[in-house]
Coordinates of C-alpha atoms in Angstrom, one line a residue:
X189 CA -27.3 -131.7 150.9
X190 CA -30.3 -132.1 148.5
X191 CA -28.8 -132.9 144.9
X192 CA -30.0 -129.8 143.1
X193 CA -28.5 -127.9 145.9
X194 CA -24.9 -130.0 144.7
X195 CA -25.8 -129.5 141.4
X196 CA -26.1 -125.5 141.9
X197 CA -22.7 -125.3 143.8
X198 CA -20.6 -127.5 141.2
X199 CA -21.9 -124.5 138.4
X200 CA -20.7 -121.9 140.0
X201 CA -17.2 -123.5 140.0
X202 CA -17.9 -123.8 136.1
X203 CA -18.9 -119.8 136.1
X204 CA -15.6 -118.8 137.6
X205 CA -13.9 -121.3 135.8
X206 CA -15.5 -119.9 132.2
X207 CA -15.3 -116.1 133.3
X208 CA -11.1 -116.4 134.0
X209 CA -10.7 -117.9 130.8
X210 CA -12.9 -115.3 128.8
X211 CA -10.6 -112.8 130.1
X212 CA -7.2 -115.3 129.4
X213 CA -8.2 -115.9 125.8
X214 CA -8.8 -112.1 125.6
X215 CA -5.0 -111.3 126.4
X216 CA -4.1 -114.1 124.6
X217 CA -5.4 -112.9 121.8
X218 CA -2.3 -110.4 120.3
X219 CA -0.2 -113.3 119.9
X220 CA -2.4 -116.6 119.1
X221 CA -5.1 -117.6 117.0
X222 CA -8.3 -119.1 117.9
X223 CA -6.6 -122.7 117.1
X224 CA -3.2 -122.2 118.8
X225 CA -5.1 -121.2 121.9
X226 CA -6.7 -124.8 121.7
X227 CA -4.1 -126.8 121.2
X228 CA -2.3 -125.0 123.9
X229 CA -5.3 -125.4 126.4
X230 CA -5.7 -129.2 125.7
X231 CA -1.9 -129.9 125.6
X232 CA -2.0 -128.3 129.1
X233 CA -5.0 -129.8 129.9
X234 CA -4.1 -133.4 128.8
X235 CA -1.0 -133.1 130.9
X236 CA -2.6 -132.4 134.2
X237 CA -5.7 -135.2 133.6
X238 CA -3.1 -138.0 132.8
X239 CA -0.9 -136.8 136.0
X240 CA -4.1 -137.0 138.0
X241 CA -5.3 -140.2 136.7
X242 CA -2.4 -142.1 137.4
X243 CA -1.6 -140.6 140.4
X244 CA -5.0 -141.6 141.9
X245 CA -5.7 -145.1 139.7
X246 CA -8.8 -143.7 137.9
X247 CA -6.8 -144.4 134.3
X248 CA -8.3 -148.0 134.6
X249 CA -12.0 -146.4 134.1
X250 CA -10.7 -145.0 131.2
X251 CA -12.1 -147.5 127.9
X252 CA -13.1 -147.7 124.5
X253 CA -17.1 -148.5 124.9
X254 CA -18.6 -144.9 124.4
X255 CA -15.4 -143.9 121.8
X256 CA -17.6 -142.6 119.2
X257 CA -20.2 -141.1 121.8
X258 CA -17.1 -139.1 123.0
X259 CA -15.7 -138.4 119.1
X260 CA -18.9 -136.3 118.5
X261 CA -19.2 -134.8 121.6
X262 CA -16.0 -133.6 121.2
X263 CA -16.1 -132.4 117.2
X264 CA -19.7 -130.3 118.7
X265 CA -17.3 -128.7 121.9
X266 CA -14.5 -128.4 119.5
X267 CA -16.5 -126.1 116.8
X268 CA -18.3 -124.4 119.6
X269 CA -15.0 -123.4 121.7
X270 CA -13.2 -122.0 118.6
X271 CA -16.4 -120.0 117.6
X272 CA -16.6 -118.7 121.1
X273 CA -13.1 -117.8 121.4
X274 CA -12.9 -116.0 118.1
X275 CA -16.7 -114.0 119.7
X276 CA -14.3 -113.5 122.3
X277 CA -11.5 -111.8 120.9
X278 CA -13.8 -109.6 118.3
X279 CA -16.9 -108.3 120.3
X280 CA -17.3 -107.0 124.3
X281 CA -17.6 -109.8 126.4
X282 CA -20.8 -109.0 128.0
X283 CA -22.3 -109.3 124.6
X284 CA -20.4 -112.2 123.9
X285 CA -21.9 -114.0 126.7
X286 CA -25.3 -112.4 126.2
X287 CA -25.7 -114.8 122.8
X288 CA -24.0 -117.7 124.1
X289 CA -26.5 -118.1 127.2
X290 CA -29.0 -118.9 124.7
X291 CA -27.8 -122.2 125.1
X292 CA -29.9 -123.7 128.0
X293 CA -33.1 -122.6 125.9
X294 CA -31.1 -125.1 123.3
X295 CA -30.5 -128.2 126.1
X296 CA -34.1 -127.7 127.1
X297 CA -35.5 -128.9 123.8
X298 CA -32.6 -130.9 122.5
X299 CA -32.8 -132.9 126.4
X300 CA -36.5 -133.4 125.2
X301 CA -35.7 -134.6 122.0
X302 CA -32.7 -136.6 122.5
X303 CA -32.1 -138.3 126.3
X304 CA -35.7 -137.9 127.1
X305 CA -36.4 -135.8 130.2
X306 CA -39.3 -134.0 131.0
X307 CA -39.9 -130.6 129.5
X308 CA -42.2 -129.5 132.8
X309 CA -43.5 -125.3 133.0
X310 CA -41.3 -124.5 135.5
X311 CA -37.6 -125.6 133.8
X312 CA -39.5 -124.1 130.5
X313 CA -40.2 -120.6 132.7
X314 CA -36.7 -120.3 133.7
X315 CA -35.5 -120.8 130.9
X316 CA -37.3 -118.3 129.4
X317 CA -37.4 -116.0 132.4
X318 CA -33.0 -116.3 131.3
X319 CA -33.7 -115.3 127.9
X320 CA -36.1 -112.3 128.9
X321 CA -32.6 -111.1 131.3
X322 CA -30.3 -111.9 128.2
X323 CA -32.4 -109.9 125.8
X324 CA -32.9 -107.0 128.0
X325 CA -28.8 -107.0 128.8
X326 CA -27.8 -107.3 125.4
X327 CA -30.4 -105.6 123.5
X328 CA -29.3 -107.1 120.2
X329 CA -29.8 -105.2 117.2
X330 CA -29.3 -106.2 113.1
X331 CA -27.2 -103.0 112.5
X332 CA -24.6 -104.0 114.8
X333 CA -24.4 -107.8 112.8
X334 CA -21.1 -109.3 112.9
X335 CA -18.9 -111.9 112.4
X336 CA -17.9 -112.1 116.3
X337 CA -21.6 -111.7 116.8
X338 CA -22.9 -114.5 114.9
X339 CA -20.3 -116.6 116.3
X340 CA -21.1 -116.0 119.7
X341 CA -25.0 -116.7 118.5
X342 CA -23.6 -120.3 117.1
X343 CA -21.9 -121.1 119.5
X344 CA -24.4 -122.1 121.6
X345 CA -25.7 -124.5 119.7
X346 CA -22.8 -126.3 120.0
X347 CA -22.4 -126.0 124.0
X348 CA -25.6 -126.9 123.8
X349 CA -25.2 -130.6 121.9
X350 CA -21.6 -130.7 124.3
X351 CA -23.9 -130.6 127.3
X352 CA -26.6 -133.1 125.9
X353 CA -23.9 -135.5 125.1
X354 CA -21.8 -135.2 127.9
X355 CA -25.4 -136.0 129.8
X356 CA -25.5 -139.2 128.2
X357 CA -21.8 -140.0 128.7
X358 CA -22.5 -139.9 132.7
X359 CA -24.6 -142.6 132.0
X360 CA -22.0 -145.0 131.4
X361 CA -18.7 -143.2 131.3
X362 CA -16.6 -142.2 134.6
X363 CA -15.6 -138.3 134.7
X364 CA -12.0 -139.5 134.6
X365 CA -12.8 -140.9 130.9
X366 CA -14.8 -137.5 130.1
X367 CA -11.4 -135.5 131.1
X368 CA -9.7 -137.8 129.2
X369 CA -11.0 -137.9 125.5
X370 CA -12.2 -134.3 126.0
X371 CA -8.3 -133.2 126.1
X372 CA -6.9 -136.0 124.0
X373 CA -9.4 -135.7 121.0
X374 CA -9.4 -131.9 121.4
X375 CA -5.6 -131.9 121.7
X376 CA -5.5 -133.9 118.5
X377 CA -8.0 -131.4 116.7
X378 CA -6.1 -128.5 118.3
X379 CA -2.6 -129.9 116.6
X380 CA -4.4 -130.3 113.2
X381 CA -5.8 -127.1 112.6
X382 CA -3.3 -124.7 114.3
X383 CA -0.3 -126.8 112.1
X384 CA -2.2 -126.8 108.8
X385 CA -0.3 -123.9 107.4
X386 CA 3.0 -125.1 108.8
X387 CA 3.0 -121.9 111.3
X388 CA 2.2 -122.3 114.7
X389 CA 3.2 -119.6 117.4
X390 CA 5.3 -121.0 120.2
X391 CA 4.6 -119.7 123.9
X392 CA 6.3 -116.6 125.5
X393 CA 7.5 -115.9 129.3
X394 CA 4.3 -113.3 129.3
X395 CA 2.1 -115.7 127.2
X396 CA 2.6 -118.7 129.0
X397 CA 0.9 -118.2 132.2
X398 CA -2.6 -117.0 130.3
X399 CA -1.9 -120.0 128.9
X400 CA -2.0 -122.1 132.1
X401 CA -4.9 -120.0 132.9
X402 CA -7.0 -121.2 130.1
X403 CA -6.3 -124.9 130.2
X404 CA -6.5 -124.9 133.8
X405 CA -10.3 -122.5 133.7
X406 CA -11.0 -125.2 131.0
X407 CA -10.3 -128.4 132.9
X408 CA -12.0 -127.2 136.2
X409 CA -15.1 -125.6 134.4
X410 CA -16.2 -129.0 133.0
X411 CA -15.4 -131.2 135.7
X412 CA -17.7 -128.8 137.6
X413 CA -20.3 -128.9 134.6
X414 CA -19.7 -132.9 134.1
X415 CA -20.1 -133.5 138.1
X416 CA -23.0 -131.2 138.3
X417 CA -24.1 -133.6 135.2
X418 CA -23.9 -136.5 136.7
X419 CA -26.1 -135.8 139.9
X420 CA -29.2 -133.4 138.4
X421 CA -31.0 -133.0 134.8
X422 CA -29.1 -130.9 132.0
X423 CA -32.6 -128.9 132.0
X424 CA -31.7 -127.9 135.7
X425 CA -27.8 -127.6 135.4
X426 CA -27.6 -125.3 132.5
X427 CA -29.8 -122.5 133.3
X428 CA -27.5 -121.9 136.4
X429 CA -25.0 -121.1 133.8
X430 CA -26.8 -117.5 133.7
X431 CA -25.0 -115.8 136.6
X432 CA -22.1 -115.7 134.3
X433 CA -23.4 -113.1 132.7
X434 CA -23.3 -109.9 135.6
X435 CA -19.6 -111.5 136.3
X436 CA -18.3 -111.1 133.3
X437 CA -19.8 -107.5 133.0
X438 CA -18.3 -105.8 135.6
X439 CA -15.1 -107.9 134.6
X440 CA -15.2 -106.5 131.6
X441 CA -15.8 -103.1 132.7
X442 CA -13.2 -103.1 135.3
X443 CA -10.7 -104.8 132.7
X444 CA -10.9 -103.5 129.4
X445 CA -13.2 -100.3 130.3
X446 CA -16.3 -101.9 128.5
X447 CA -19.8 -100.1 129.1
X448 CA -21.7 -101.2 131.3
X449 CA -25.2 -99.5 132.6
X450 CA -28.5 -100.3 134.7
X451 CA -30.1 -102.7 132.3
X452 CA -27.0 -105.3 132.8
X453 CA -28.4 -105.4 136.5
X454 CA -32.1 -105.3 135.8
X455 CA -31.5 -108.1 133.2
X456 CA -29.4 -109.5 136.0
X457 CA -32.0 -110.0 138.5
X458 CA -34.2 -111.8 135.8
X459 CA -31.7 -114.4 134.9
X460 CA -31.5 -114.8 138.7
X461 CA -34.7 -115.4 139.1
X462 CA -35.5 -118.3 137.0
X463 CA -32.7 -120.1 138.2
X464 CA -33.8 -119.7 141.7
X465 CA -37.4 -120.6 141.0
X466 CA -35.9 -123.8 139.0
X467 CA -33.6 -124.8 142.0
X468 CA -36.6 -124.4 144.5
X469 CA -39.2 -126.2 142.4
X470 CA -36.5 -128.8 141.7
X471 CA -35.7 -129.4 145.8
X472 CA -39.0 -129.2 146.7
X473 CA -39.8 -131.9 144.1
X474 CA -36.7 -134.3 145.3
X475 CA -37.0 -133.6 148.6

């Protein structure tokens, strides 16, 4: 199967994975903070990487070379996750989505700028062809400025960094390691800002399977992202990312009775087309 094909298959494990725990952190939202959901997510999260490291021998890959290369990929997911969980909780999910997806615009020029791959016309089409979909889906306007919508907007700055980074990470670093220091240093960030205040909500019989939910959604998304990663160009992984946004829509609508009209599909259809002119440019090309 040609690698762009792989590439496109591992990302739509990652838009599952990121739609399921949209809706999680939405029900968690009545009894958690922003933070607690984190610390939960990686404590869960840790668990399950160090049971499957072990269990198949990868914890040997697992070093100290690229420490501070995963330290500030991490503080960059870290900010970005709580901003996008607080988005989240505080504006409709469609919308939520709508702002973070300007994201692969982000990795196109920050891959440029900082691991050095090309910045050709068709990745630079689809990637405004995604925009042009986003724009016409979410039709943002400054009267309905918010806090939840300006961290949905800044949030993707932030995914966007996590992905460069985690880009040069498969470089050197196994995806074992990757699961590893994303959990452990996220798990440590989670503890610190969810105890600060001494106050930290403990899990419920009805709370704690969301909260599998999200660390599980959260493990499986970026091991789909970090595989994808490892085996095509962030430029041509995170445009796929897109197709989130239709998902979560009718989720959304079906869930929490959240409007949703024509213009979601007709913005839909955009999105979908840049990605699929990237994927075929990008087989044709490898192939």
């Amino acid at each position: 199967m040609n690698t762009t094909v792989q590439a496109a298959l591992w990302m739509t494990g990652a838009v599952v994975s990121f739609t399921a725990m949209a809706i999680s952190g939405r029900e968690l939202s009545s009894g958690f903070d922003t933070f607690e959901i984190m610390m939960y997510r990686s404590a869960f999260g840790f668990l399950v990487v160090l049971i499957l490291a072990f269990a198949t021998g990868s914890i040997r890959q697992v070093g100290t070379g690229a420490l501070r290369t995963h330290l500030i990929r991490n503080v960059f997911h870290f900010t970005g996750q709580n901003l996008w969980f607080f988005a989240v909780i505080s504006v409709p999910l469609a919308q939520v989505f709508a702002l973070e997806f300007t994201s692969p615009l982000w990795v196109i020029v920050l891959s440029f700028l900082l691991l050095g791959e090309r910045l050709t016309k068709i990745r630079a089409l689809a990637g405004v062809m995604g925009f042009i979909g986003i724009l016409i889906v979410a039709r943002p306007s400054i009267d309905g400025m918010s806090a939840g919508i300006l961290a949905a907007a800044s949030c993707a700055i932030f995914f966007a960094l996590t992905y460069v980074f985690t880009k040069r990470l498969t470089r050197t670093e196994s995806i074992t390691a990757i699961m590893f220091y994303l959990t452990l240093i996220q798990l440590v960030f989670g503890i610190i800002t969810a105890g600060y205040d001494g106050d930290i909500a403990l899990p419920t019989a009805a709370a704690l399977p969301w909260l599998i939910l999200v660390a599980c959604c959260g493990l499986l998304a970026h091991f789909c992202i970090t595989k994808a990663l490892t085996i095509a160009p962030a430029t041509v992984v995170a445009p796929i990312d897109f197709a989130r946004l239709p998902l979560v829509a009718v989720a959304a609508m079906l869930l929490y009775n959240e409007t949703i009209d024509i213009w979601v599909f007709v913005g839909a259809v955009i999105i979908f087309a840049g990605n699929y002119l990237n994927i075929w440019f990008e087989t044709r090309n490898s192939a």
